[in-house]
Amino acid sequence: MSDENQTSPKPVSMDDIVSLCKRRGFIFQGSEIYGGLSGTWDYGPLGLELKRNIMKLWWEMFVDQRDDMYGVDAAILMNQKVWQASGHVDTFTDPLVVCNKCGQSYREDQLDYTKACEKCGAKDNYGQARQFNMMLKTNIGPVDNESSISYLRPETAQGIFTNFKNVVDVFYPDLPFGIAQQGKAFRNEISPRDFVFRSREFEQMEIEYFIHPDTWEESFERWVEQVHKWCDALGLPKDSVHELEVPEEDRAHYSKRTIDFEFDYPIGRKELLGLAYRTDFDLGNIQRVSGKSMEYRPKDGSTAFVPHVIEPSFGVERAIMAVLTSAYTEDEVNGEKRSYLKLPAHLSPVKVAVSPLLKNKPELVEKAKEVHQLLKKEIGAVMWDDNGNIGKRYRRQDEIGTPYCVVIDFETLEGDTKDTVTVRNRDTTKQQRVKIADLAAQLSKA
RNA sequence: GCGGGUGUAGUACAACGGUUAGUAUGCAAGUUUUCCAAACUUGAGAUGGGAGUUCGAUUCUCCCCACCCGCACCA
């Protein structure tokens, strides 16, 4: 689906991004020193900052800035009944049957044994059905038997549903309200692909927004708007984000409406996040399996009911890839090609770099260190950089998306311009003089 | 999981069945440099892992691992 209507194709390739991520300390192959482990990735100092900034932005936007949202942080390991109730145990254990001749695999429930293999035409040459489970299984405690089985959660959502009653009992929020959670999830993907796009261990940010069933349509529409606001906040170009209305036959059976928000990645147009109306499927299952009531009793005394949910589900790694894709820019400065990350300032791993114009002039270095300490206290993510010459530092900071470079030069030390520094803008490469006293305020505002 | 491809310093590339495996860039130390990857000196740094063939393997063969491209999968 990415072949047609590809709008504003980015010149950036996946290799550019992977290479930059590694070269500059964003993302590395997991367990690389031992030859790697498929589907796992490690975050370096800068990637970690970027990831945290994205997750922080999300939390501010969807939890801190709202009155109707509650956060939880549920355990990754959960009682196996959670996954029986949710349907994951059943739907994740599809038996697979493999053609002995060509190795083509089929789901047993969809295979007609009387027919020849669709791929190679071999007849009556199917292997034994074997279970394939997308959930990563483990055992709790010293015994290794049926009852000790547990799974690394394949989604964070169930940790929200299982805490629905707790949140209602303690806070009794007015409906509608939402519960939000960020955290790791695990899937034993058959083939992890496309850098961090599909991996076996990943980070999710999910919301279950509880509503009265009569209001689902308007609530859904509001979430569509919210999702677009989120994409704007990530700095994604509007023409790179697409709504895909998922047709009924492709939706989960309990979902009455699902929109996949897709992004134009270097690997094509792929899902960035999902928005689904899940009805009362999840709470209903919990009620059925646990025997505990999941009903919500409105404060006005009207009839109690099991709330329905709208579920916006965000993948952190997919957001990171979209942000990097959008931010990666190439232009020319003084005839030299330059590549840089045009990140929104609130996402940049480093907010400000501080340099002495020349590193062999102690008076400059001393003053610069002073300014560095000052800014570090005020802004936090401030980097000291005195490597090479000033142009080199600018390029290096450009490439990791640092929005501002502060340079202490001889004008800082004396004359009318005493105690002013140069502030250089990443995107325009223009610079202006700013009083040291105003620096922190001006940079954190910008 | 299937088919195809790839695997050499941090990155991007070279080379070769045979002495110290090169180049660029990056990195580290130093000299220098008054604003956009200047220059010089020095230094560290690699044949993914394991078997086999061979007098000798980074090179050839096999197995494993990882990544890339297709297919399948993606509740």
Short mmCIF file of C-alpha atoms (C1' of nucleotides) in Angstrom, two decimals:
data_model
loop_
_atom_site.label_atom_id
_atom_site.label_comp_id
_atom_site.label_asym_id
_atom_site.label_seq_id
_atom_site.Cartn_x
_atom_site.Cartn_y
_atom_site.Cartn_z
CA MET A 1 0.00 0.00 0.00
CA SER A 2 3.02 2.23 0.05
CA ASP A 3 3.60 2.16 -3.69
CA GLU A 4 0.90 4.61 -4.60
CA ASN A 5 0.15 8.13 -3.41
CA GLN A 6 3.47 8.34 -1.70
CA THR A 7 3.49 11.98 -0.71
CA SER A 8 6.68 13.98 -0.36
CA PRO A 9 9.07 11.05 -0.39
CA LYS A 10 11.92 11.64 2.02
CA PRO A 11 15.40 11.47 0.62
CA VAL A 12 16.40 9.75 3.84
CA SER A 13 17.00 6.03 3.61
CA MET A 14 16.77 3.49 6.37
CA ASP A 15 20.52 3.03 6.15
CA ASP A 16 21.07 6.73 6.79
CA ILE A 17 19.06 6.49 9.96
CA VAL A 18 20.52 3.22 11.22
CA SER A 19 24.03 4.45 10.53
CA LEU A 20 23.42 7.78 12.23
CA CYS A 21 21.84 6.05 15.21
CA LYS A 22 24.88 3.91 15.68
CA ARG A 23 27.53 6.50 14.85
CA ARG A 24 26.12 9.07 17.19
CA GLY A 25 25.09 6.86 20.05
CA PHE A 26 21.32 6.58 19.69
CA ILE A 27 20.56 2.89 19.09
CA PHE A 28 22.72 -0.23 18.94
CA GLN A 29 22.04 -3.85 18.07
CA GLY A 30 21.13 -5.76 21.24
CA SER A 31 23.86 -8.07 22.62
CA GLU A 32 26.04 -6.89 19.76
CA ILE A 33 29.27 -7.96 21.40
CA TYR A 34 28.14 -11.60 21.27
CA GLY A 35 26.89 -11.44 17.71
CA GLY A 36 23.54 -9.91 18.54
CA LEU A 37 20.12 -11.19 19.48
CA SER A 38 17.47 -10.94 16.84
CA GLY A 39 14.75 -8.41 17.50
CA THR A 40 16.40 -6.59 20.39
CA TRP A 41 17.92 -3.12 20.44
CA ASP A 42 19.85 -1.16 23.02
CA TYR A 43 19.55 2.57 23.51
CA GLY A 44 22.70 4.62 23.91
CA PRO A 45 22.97 7.93 25.77
CA LEU A 46 21.31 10.06 23.09
CA GLY A 47 18.68 7.55 22.01
CA LEU A 48 17.66 7.11 25.59
CA GLU A 49 17.18 10.86 25.98
CA LEU A 50 15.14 11.02 22.79
CA LYS A 51 12.99 8.11 23.89
CA ARG A 52 12.44 9.55 27.34
CA ASN A 53 11.56 12.93 25.89
CA ILE A 54 8.95 11.32 23.67
CA MET A 55 7.48 9.34 26.55
CA LYS A 56 7.54 12.39 28.80
CA LEU A 57 5.78 14.49 26.18
CA TRP A 58 3.11 11.83 25.87
CA TRP A 59 2.58 11.66 29.61
CA GLU A 60 2.33 15.42 29.90
CA MET A 61 -0.11 15.66 27.04
CA PHE A 62 -2.38 12.75 27.91
CA VAL A 63 -2.13 12.52 31.68
CA ASP A 64 -0.69 15.59 33.40
CA GLN A 65 -2.56 18.14 31.30
CA ARG A 66 -5.91 16.42 31.71
CA ASP A 67 -8.30 15.96 34.58
CA ASP A 68 -9.84 12.75 33.34
CA MET A 69 -6.74 10.56 33.17
CA TYR A 70 -5.12 8.24 35.68
CA GLY A 71 -1.75 6.57 35.34
CA VAL A 72 -0.83 3.03 36.34
CA ASP A 73 2.33 0.97 36.13
CA ALA A 74 1.32 -2.67 36.24
CA ALA A 75 3.64 -5.65 36.53
CA ILE A 76 4.97 -7.16 33.33
CA LEU A 77 4.37 -10.64 34.73
CA MET A 78 0.70 -11.33 35.28
CA ASN A 79 -1.47 -14.19 36.38
CA GLN A 80 -1.95 -16.50 33.41
CA LYS A 81 -5.70 -16.07 33.74
CA VAL A 82 -5.26 -12.54 32.44
CA TRP A 83 -4.21 -13.93 29.09
CA GLN A 84 -6.83 -16.64 29.10
CA ALA A 85 -9.52 -14.04 29.73
CA SER A 86 -8.15 -11.65 27.11
CA GLY A 87 -8.12 -14.37 24.48
CA HIS A 88 -4.38 -14.21 24.01
CA VAL A 89 -3.71 -17.78 25.07
CA ASP A 90 -6.12 -19.12 22.47
CA THR A 91 -5.33 -16.77 19.64
CA PHE A 92 -1.61 -16.98 20.17
CA THR A 93 -1.37 -20.74 20.01
CA ASP A 94 -2.35 -21.35 16.44
CA PRO A 95 -0.88 -24.68 15.42
CA LEU A 96 1.35 -24.29 12.41
CA VAL A 97 1.76 -26.95 9.75
CA VAL A 98 4.79 -26.99 7.50
CA CYS A 99 5.08 -28.42 4.01
CA ASN A 100 7.92 -30.93 4.15
CA LYS A 101 9.01 -30.19 0.63
CA CYS A 102 9.27 -26.43 0.45
CA GLY A 103 8.91 -25.41 4.08
CA GLN A 104 5.87 -23.24 3.50
CA SER A 105 3.95 -22.88 6.76
CA TYR A 106 0.19 -22.85 7.17
CA ARG A 107 -2.15 -22.31 10.06
CA GLU A 108 -3.66 -25.69 10.74
CA ASP A 109 -7.19 -24.31 11.03
CA GLN A 110 -6.90 -22.80 7.57
CA LEU A 111 -5.24 -25.71 5.84
CA ASP A 112 -7.07 -28.25 3.74
CA TYR A 113 -4.94 -31.40 4.05
CA THR A 114 -6.51 -32.89 0.95
CA LYS A 115 -5.09 -30.13 -1.23
CA ALA A 116 -1.59 -29.77 -2.59
CA CYS A 117 0.78 -27.21 -1.17
CA GLU A 118 -0.06 -23.85 -2.74
CA LYS A 119 3.56 -22.95 -3.09
CA CYS A 120 5.32 -26.00 -4.44
CA GLY A 121 2.43 -28.28 -5.34
CA ALA A 122 3.58 -31.17 -3.16
CA LYS A 123 0.77 -33.48 -2.15
CA ASP A 124 0.27 -35.26 1.17
CA ASN A 125 3.58 -34.01 2.40
CA TYR A 126 2.60 -31.97 5.41
CA GLY A 127 4.49 -32.22 8.68
CA GLN A 128 3.06 -32.54 12.13
CA ALA A 129 1.22 -29.55 13.50
CA ARG A 130 3.19 -27.70 16.11
CA GLN A 131 2.21 -24.93 18.44
CA PHE A 132 3.47 -21.48 17.84
CA ASN A 133 2.86 -18.97 20.56
CA MET A 134 3.62 -15.30 20.08
CA MET A 135 3.73 -14.77 23.82
CA LEU A 136 7.08 -15.25 25.51
CA LYS A 137 6.55 -17.87 28.12
CA THR A 138 8.34 -18.26 31.40
CA ASN A 139 7.88 -20.10 34.68
CA ILE A 140 7.40 -18.47 38.02
CA GLY A 141 9.15 -20.00 41.02
CA PRO A 142 11.14 -23.21 41.33
CA VAL A 143 8.58 -25.57 39.85
CA ASP A 144 8.20 -25.92 36.15
CA ASN A 145 4.64 -27.03 35.49
CA GLU A 146 1.31 -25.89 34.06
CA SER A 147 0.38 -23.76 37.04
CA SER A 148 3.71 -21.95 37.20
CA ILE A 149 3.43 -20.71 33.63
CA SER A 150 3.52 -16.99 33.13
CA TYR A 151 3.98 -14.78 30.10
CA LEU A 152 5.84 -11.60 29.46
CA ARG A 153 2.95 -9.33 28.57
CA PRO A 154 2.41 -8.97 24.81
CA GLU A 155 0.67 -5.63 25.38
CA THR A 156 0.37 -3.19 28.25
CA ALA A 157 -3.39 -2.80 27.88
CA GLN A 158 -4.35 -5.75 30.08
CA GLY A 159 -2.52 -4.20 33.03
CA ILE A 160 -4.92 -1.32 32.67
CA PHE A 161 -8.08 -3.42 32.49
CA THR A 162 -7.05 -5.47 35.50
CA ASN A 163 -6.68 -2.25 37.48
CA PHE A 164 -9.94 -0.71 36.32
CA LYS A 165 -11.75 -1.74 39.47
CA ASN A 166 -8.91 -0.51 41.69
CA VAL A 167 -8.96 2.92 40.13
CA VAL A 168 -12.74 3.15 40.31
CA ASP A 169 -12.83 2.00 43.93
CA VAL A 170 -10.22 4.50 45.04
CA PHE A 171 -10.96 7.55 42.90
CA TYR A 172 -14.48 6.97 41.59
CA PRO A 173 -13.93 9.21 38.57
CA ASP A 174 -16.81 10.55 36.52
CA LEU A 175 -17.25 8.79 33.22
CA PRO A 176 -15.69 9.22 30.76
CA PHE A 177 -12.22 8.80 32.14
CA GLY A 178 -9.06 7.09 31.03
CA ILE A 179 -6.23 5.01 32.45
CA ALA A 180 -2.82 5.39 30.88
CA GLN A 181 0.26 3.25 31.04
CA GLN A 182 3.72 3.20 29.56
CA GLY A 183 5.96 0.19 29.60
CA LYS A 184 7.65 -2.72 27.94
CA ALA A 185 5.83 -5.43 26.06
CA PHE A 186 7.17 -8.59 24.45
CA ARG A 187 6.21 -10.61 21.42
CA ASN A 188 7.95 -13.63 20.02
CA GLU A 189 7.78 -12.29 16.48
CA ILE A 190 8.44 -14.82 13.76
CA SER A 191 10.59 -12.35 11.92
CA PRO A 192 11.55 -9.07 13.53
CA ARG A 193 12.14 -6.54 10.78
CA ASP A 194 12.98 -3.04 9.79
CA PHE A 195 15.29 -1.78 12.50
CA VAL A 196 13.29 -1.03 15.65
CA PHE A 197 9.98 -1.06 13.79
CA ARG A 198 9.13 -4.63 14.72
CA SER A 199 11.15 -6.10 17.55
CA ARG A 200 10.63 -8.72 20.22
CA GLU A 201 10.90 -6.30 23.11
CA PHE A 202 9.37 -2.89 22.74
CA GLU A 203 7.82 0.00 24.57
CA GLN A 204 4.15 0.89 24.46
CA MET A 205 2.10 3.83 25.59
CA GLU A 206 -1.53 2.90 25.90
CA ILE A 207 -4.75 4.43 27.09
CA GLU A 208 -8.04 2.76 27.82
CA TYR A 209 -10.67 5.47 27.74
CA PHE A 210 -13.82 4.30 29.49
CA ILE A 211 -17.10 5.57 28.14
CA HIS A 212 -20.82 4.98 28.07
CA PRO A 213 -21.59 2.90 24.96
CA ASP A 214 -23.99 5.56 23.65
CA THR A 215 -21.19 8.06 23.34
CA TRP A 216 -18.58 5.99 21.56
CA GLU A 217 -18.76 7.74 18.24
CA GLU A 218 -18.15 11.26 19.52
CA SER A 219 -15.50 9.99 21.88
CA PHE A 220 -13.77 8.21 19.03
CA GLU A 221 -13.80 11.40 16.96
CA ARG A 222 -12.25 13.37 19.80
CA TRP A 223 -9.46 10.83 20.03
CA VAL A 224 -8.80 11.14 16.33
CA GLU A 225 -8.16 14.84 16.94
CA GLN A 226 -5.99 14.09 19.93
CA VAL A 227 -3.89 11.70 17.91
CA HIS A 228 -3.28 14.34 15.26
CA LYS A 229 -2.25 16.80 17.95
CA TRP A 230 0.22 14.22 19.19
CA CYS A 231 1.67 13.78 15.71
CA ASP A 232 2.04 17.56 15.45
CA ALA A 233 3.84 17.65 18.78
CA LEU A 234 6.28 15.08 17.44
CA GLY A 235 6.98 17.39 14.53
CA LEU A 236 5.66 14.94 11.94
CA PRO A 237 4.65 16.64 8.69
CA LYS A 238 0.88 16.47 8.23
CA ASP A 239 1.21 14.98 4.77
CA SER A 240 3.24 12.07 6.14
CA VAL A 241 0.53 10.89 8.51
CA HIS A 242 -2.41 8.95 7.09
CA GLU A 243 -5.59 7.56 8.56
CA LEU A 244 -6.37 4.04 7.46
CA GLU A 245 -9.94 3.08 8.24
CA VAL A 246 -9.61 -0.63 8.95
CA PRO A 247 -12.40 -2.51 7.14
CA GLU A 248 -14.60 -4.84 9.13
CA GLU A 249 -13.07 -8.04 7.80
CA ASP A 250 -9.63 -6.94 9.01
CA ARG A 251 -10.76 -5.76 12.42
CA ALA A 252 -10.74 -7.81 15.58
CA HIS A 253 -14.22 -9.30 15.93
CA TYR A 254 -15.06 -7.19 18.98
CA SER A 255 -13.98 -3.89 17.48
CA LYS A 256 -16.63 -1.77 15.85
CA ARG A 257 -14.19 0.73 14.48
CA THR A 258 -10.42 0.89 14.14
CA ILE A 259 -8.19 3.48 12.55
CA ASP A 260 -4.55 2.73 11.90
CA PHE A 261 -2.53 5.91 11.79
CA GLU A 262 0.21 5.30 9.28
CA PHE A 263 3.39 7.17 8.60
CA ASP A 264 5.58 7.39 5.50
CA TYR A 265 8.70 5.69 6.76
CA PRO A 266 11.75 5.06 4.57
CA ILE A 267 10.53 1.44 4.53
CA GLY A 268 7.14 2.51 3.22
CA ARG A 269 3.83 3.53 4.66
CA LYS A 270 3.39 1.61 7.89
CA GLU A 271 1.46 1.75 11.12
CA LEU A 272 2.54 4.40 13.60
CA LEU A 273 -0.24 3.89 16.11
CA GLY A 274 -3.71 2.45 16.40
CA LEU A 275 -7.03 3.74 17.61
CA ALA A 276 -9.70 1.15 18.31
CA TYR A 277 -13.17 1.02 19.77
CA ARG A 278 -13.06 -2.25 21.70
CA THR A 279 -16.59 -2.19 23.09
CA ASP A 280 -16.86 -3.89 26.49
CA PHE A 281 -14.91 -6.92 25.25
CA ASP A 282 -12.06 -6.70 27.75
CA LEU A 283 -13.93 -5.73 30.91
CA GLY A 284 -16.62 -8.22 29.94
CA ASN A 285 -14.06 -11.01 29.74
CA ILE A 286 -12.60 -10.12 33.10
CA GLN A 287 -16.05 -10.08 34.62
CA ARG A 288 -16.80 -13.47 33.13
CA VAL A 289 -13.53 -15.14 34.12
CA SER A 290 -12.95 -13.51 37.51
CA GLY A 291 -16.60 -13.41 38.54
CA LYS A 292 -16.10 -9.86 39.79
CA SER A 293 -18.41 -7.11 38.64
CA MET A 294 -16.85 -4.61 36.27
CA GLU A 295 -19.96 -2.48 36.25
CA TYR A 296 -19.78 1.23 36.72
CA ARG A 297 -22.56 2.83 38.76
CA PRO A 298 -23.20 6.40 37.59
CA LYS A 299 -23.41 8.98 40.34
CA ASP A 300 -26.80 10.18 39.13
CA GLY A 301 -28.31 6.84 40.10
CA SER A 302 -28.95 5.66 36.57
CA THR A 303 -28.47 2.03 35.62
CA ALA A 304 -25.07 0.44 36.18
CA PHE A 305 -23.26 -0.91 33.13
CA VAL A 306 -19.94 -2.29 31.98
CA PRO A 307 -18.13 0.65 30.36
CA HIS A 308 -16.95 0.46 26.78
CA VAL A 309 -13.49 1.58 25.78
CA ILE A 310 -11.71 3.58 23.15
CA GLU A 311 -8.10 2.45 22.97
CA PRO A 312 -5.38 4.65 21.53
CA SER A 313 -2.23 2.53 21.42
CA PHE A 314 1.16 4.10 20.72
CA GLY A 315 4.42 2.35 19.95
CA VAL A 316 7.40 4.29 21.24
CA GLU A 317 9.91 2.87 18.77
CA ARG A 318 7.63 3.63 15.86
CA ALA A 319 7.33 7.19 17.11
CA ILE A 320 11.11 7.42 17.38
CA MET A 321 11.50 6.18 13.81
CA ALA A 322 8.90 8.65 12.57
CA VAL A 323 10.57 11.49 14.46
CA LEU A 324 14.00 10.63 13.10
CA THR A 325 12.64 10.26 9.59
CA SER A 326 10.91 13.64 9.78
CA ALA A 327 13.85 15.38 11.40
CA TYR A 328 16.61 14.10 9.15
CA THR A 329 17.51 16.98 6.86
CA GLU A 330 20.25 17.76 4.43
CA ASP A 331 21.16 21.24 3.26
CA GLU A 332 24.20 23.30 2.38
CA VAL A 333 26.17 25.72 4.49
CA ASN A 334 28.80 27.73 2.61
CA GLY A 335 28.66 25.21 -0.20
CA GLU A 336 29.31 22.27 2.13
CA LYS A 337 26.71 19.57 2.52
CA ARG A 338 25.40 19.21 6.03
CA SER A 339 23.02 16.67 7.50
CA TYR A 340 21.23 17.42 10.69
CA LEU A 341 18.26 16.44 12.82
CA LYS A 342 15.63 19.13 12.77
CA LEU A 343 14.09 17.87 15.99
CA PRO A 344 11.50 19.84 17.90
CA ALA A 345 13.50 21.39 20.76
CA HIS A 346 11.49 19.55 23.41
CA LEU A 347 12.61 16.22 21.92
CA SER A 348 16.30 16.99 21.39
CA PRO A 349 18.59 14.80 23.50
CA VAL A 350 20.86 17.77 24.10
CA LYS A 351 19.23 21.17 24.48
CA VAL A 352 22.33 23.34 24.41
CA ALA A 353 26.02 22.81 23.72
CA VAL A 354 28.50 25.18 25.31
CA SER A 355 31.93 25.85 23.78
CA PRO A 356 34.86 28.16 24.19
CA LEU A 357 35.66 29.67 20.82
CA LEU A 358 39.24 28.43 21.19
CA LYS A 359 40.26 25.72 23.55
CA ASN A 360 43.83 26.85 24.01
CA LYS A 361 42.86 30.17 25.57
CA PRO A 362 42.41 29.51 29.29
CA GLU A 363 40.37 32.67 29.89
CA LEU A 364 37.81 31.54 27.31
CA VAL A 365 37.71 28.01 28.64
CA GLU A 366 37.27 29.18 32.20
CA LYS A 367 34.41 31.50 31.34
CA ALA A 368 32.81 28.83 29.16
CA LYS A 369 32.92 26.32 31.98
CA GLU A 370 31.20 28.83 34.19
CA VAL A 371 28.41 29.30 31.64
CA HIS A 372 28.19 25.55 31.15
CA GLN A 373 27.63 24.96 34.85
CA LEU A 374 25.08 27.73 35.01
CA LEU A 375 23.06 26.37 32.11
CA LYS A 376 23.34 22.80 33.30
CA LYS A 377 21.69 23.80 36.53
CA GLU A 378 18.88 25.60 34.71
CA ILE A 379 18.30 23.42 31.68
CA GLY A 380 19.84 20.06 32.47
CA ALA A 381 20.67 18.45 29.15
CA VAL A 382 23.59 20.73 28.33
CA MET A 383 26.72 19.37 26.70
CA TRP A 384 30.27 20.64 26.96
CA ASP A 385 32.02 20.55 23.60
CA ASP A 386 35.55 21.77 22.93
CA ASN A 387 36.55 19.24 20.31
CA GLY A 388 38.31 20.40 17.14
CA ASN A 389 37.30 23.78 15.82
CA ILE A 390 34.07 25.65 16.16
CA GLY A 391 32.68 24.61 12.79
CA LYS A 392 33.22 20.99 13.58
CA ARG A 393 31.36 21.32 16.83
CA TYR A 394 28.44 22.96 15.08
CA ARG A 395 28.23 20.09 12.62
CA ARG A 396 28.46 17.51 15.33
CA GLN A 397 25.71 19.15 17.35
CA ASP A 398 23.62 19.59 14.20
CA GLU A 399 23.77 15.90 13.55
CA ILE A 400 22.39 15.00 16.97
CA GLY A 401 19.73 17.70 16.76
CA THR A 402 20.96 20.15 19.39
CA PRO A 403 18.91 23.29 18.76
CA TYR A 404 21.39 25.83 20.17
CA CYS A 405 25.12 26.22 20.55
CA VAL A 406 26.45 28.79 22.98
CA VAL A 407 29.95 30.08 22.29
CA ILE A 408 32.11 32.12 24.62
CA ASP A 409 34.45 34.36 22.64
CA PHE A 410 36.73 37.33 23.33
CA GLU A 411 33.80 39.71 23.26
CA THR A 412 32.41 37.88 26.26
CA LEU A 413 35.38 38.96 28.30
CA GLU A 414 35.52 42.73 27.81
CA GLY A 415 34.16 45.93 26.32
CA ASP A 416 30.53 46.83 25.60
CA THR A 417 29.74 43.23 24.89
CA LYS A 418 31.15 41.94 28.19
CA ASP A 419 29.13 39.03 29.56
CA THR A 420 27.35 38.35 26.32
CA VAL A 421 27.73 35.13 24.33
CA THR A 422 26.93 33.91 20.85
CA VAL A 423 23.87 31.75 20.48
CA ARG A 424 23.84 29.85 17.23
CA ASN A 425 20.62 28.39 15.82
CA ARG A 426 20.74 24.88 14.39
CA ASP A 427 18.18 25.36 11.64
CA THR A 428 19.15 28.80 10.36
CA THR A 429 22.84 28.66 11.41
CA LYS A 430 22.35 32.33 12.32
CA GLN A 431 23.78 33.63 15.53
CA GLN A 432 22.91 36.40 17.94
CA ARG A 433 24.47 37.88 21.05
CA VAL A 434 22.71 37.25 24.33
CA LYS A 435 23.53 38.41 27.85
CA ILE A 436 24.65 35.54 30.05
CA ALA A 437 22.11 36.68 32.61
CA ASP A 438 19.28 36.21 30.10
CA LEU A 439 20.62 33.03 28.58
CA ALA A 440 18.79 30.38 30.58
CA ALA A 441 15.44 32.13 30.33
CA GLN A 442 15.80 32.74 26.62
CA LEU A 443 16.95 29.23 25.76
CA SER A 444 14.35 27.41 27.78
CA LYS A 445 11.64 29.62 26.30
CA ALA A 446 12.83 29.02 22.75
"C1'" G B 1 9.63 -19.96 9.33
"C1'" C B 2 10.83 -20.21 3.61
"C1'" G B 3 13.79 -18.18 -0.64
"C1'" G B 4 17.72 -14.74 -2.11
"C1'" G B 5 21.73 -11.43 -0.58
"C1'" U B 6 25.35 -9.39 2.80
"C1'" G B 7 28.93 -9.64 6.94
"C1'" U B 8 36.63 -6.28 6.88
"C1'" A B 9 38.25 -0.43 12.53
"C1'" G B 10 32.80 3.77 15.39
"C1'" U B 11 31.09 4.89 10.14
"C1'" A B 12 31.72 4.40 4.70
"C1'" C B 13 34.61 1.64 1.54
"C1'" A B 14 39.33 -1.26 -0.51
"C1'" A B 15 42.45 -5.67 -1.07
"C1'" C B 16 44.43 -10.60 -1.07
"C1'" G B 17 45.04 -18.54 -0.83
"C1'" G B 18 51.22 -16.21 1.53
"C1'" U B 19 55.51 -10.91 5.50
"C1'" U B 20 53.37 -5.44 9.42
"C1'" A B 21 44.98 -6.28 5.88
"C1'" G B 22 44.87 -0.51 3.16
"C1'" U B 23 42.05 4.47 2.32
"C1'" A B 24 38.74 8.24 3.95
"C1'" U B 25 36.22 10.02 7.85
"C1'" G B 26 35.36 9.68 12.95
"C1'" C B 27 37.83 8.94 17.78
"C1'" A B 28 42.10 10.07 21.58
"C1'" A B 29 46.54 13.17 22.83
"C1'" G B 30 49.29 17.47 21.30
"C1'" U B 31 50.59 21.97 18.19
"C1'" U B 32 47.74 25.55 15.79
"C1'" U B 33 43.17 28.17 14.88
"C1'" U B 34 39.23 35.14 16.82
"C1'" C B 35 32.67 31.50 14.33
"C1'" C B 36 30.57 26.96 10.37
"C1'" A B 37 33.79 19.73 9.22
"C1'" A B 38 41.26 24.26 7.76
"C1'" A B 39 46.38 22.33 8.68
"C1'" C B 40 50.29 19.45 11.06
"C1'" U B 41 52.30 15.50 14.56
"C1'" U B 42 51.36 11.15 17.29
"C1'" G B 43 48.18 7.17 18.85
"C1'" A B 44 44.25 3.47 19.52
"C1'" G B 45 40.99 0.71 16.41
"C1'" A B 46 38.61 -4.51 12.07
"C1'" U B 47 38.23 -9.67 8.71
"C1'" G B 48 30.66 -11.80 13.09
"C1'" G B 49 31.36 -16.98 15.73
"C1'" G B 50 32.81 -22.19 15.10
"C1'" A B 51 34.47 -26.32 12.31
"C1'" G B 52 36.73 -28.22 7.68
"C1'" U B 53 40.04 -28.23 3.09
"C1'" U B 54 45.24 -26.48 2.79
"C1'" C B 55 52.17 -26.22 4.21
"C1'" G B 56 49.28 -21.65 4.95
"C1'" A B 57 42.27 -19.17 5.09
"C1'" U B 58 40.03 -12.70 5.99
"C1'" U B 59 39.70 -15.08 0.92
"C1'" C B 60 37.35 -21.74 -0.65
"C1'" U B 61 33.47 -25.33 1.80
"C1'" C B 62 29.94 -26.39 5.80
"C1'" C B 63 27.27 -25.07 10.35
"C1'" C B 64 25.70 -21.13 13.62
"C1'" C B 65 24.66 -15.85 14.51
"C1'" A B 66 23.15 -11.06 12.85
"C1'" C B 67 21.43 -7.63 9.28
"C1'" C B 68 19.13 -6.42 4.33
"C1'" C B 69 15.42 -7.69 0.19
"C1'" G B 70 11.09 -10.68 -1.13
"C1'" C B 71 7.12 -14.22 0.89
"C1'" A B 72 4.40 -15.74 5.08
"C1'" C B 73 3.04 -13.92 9.97
"C1'" C B 74 1.48 -9.37 12.58
"C1'" A B 75 -4.21 -11.60 18.02
#
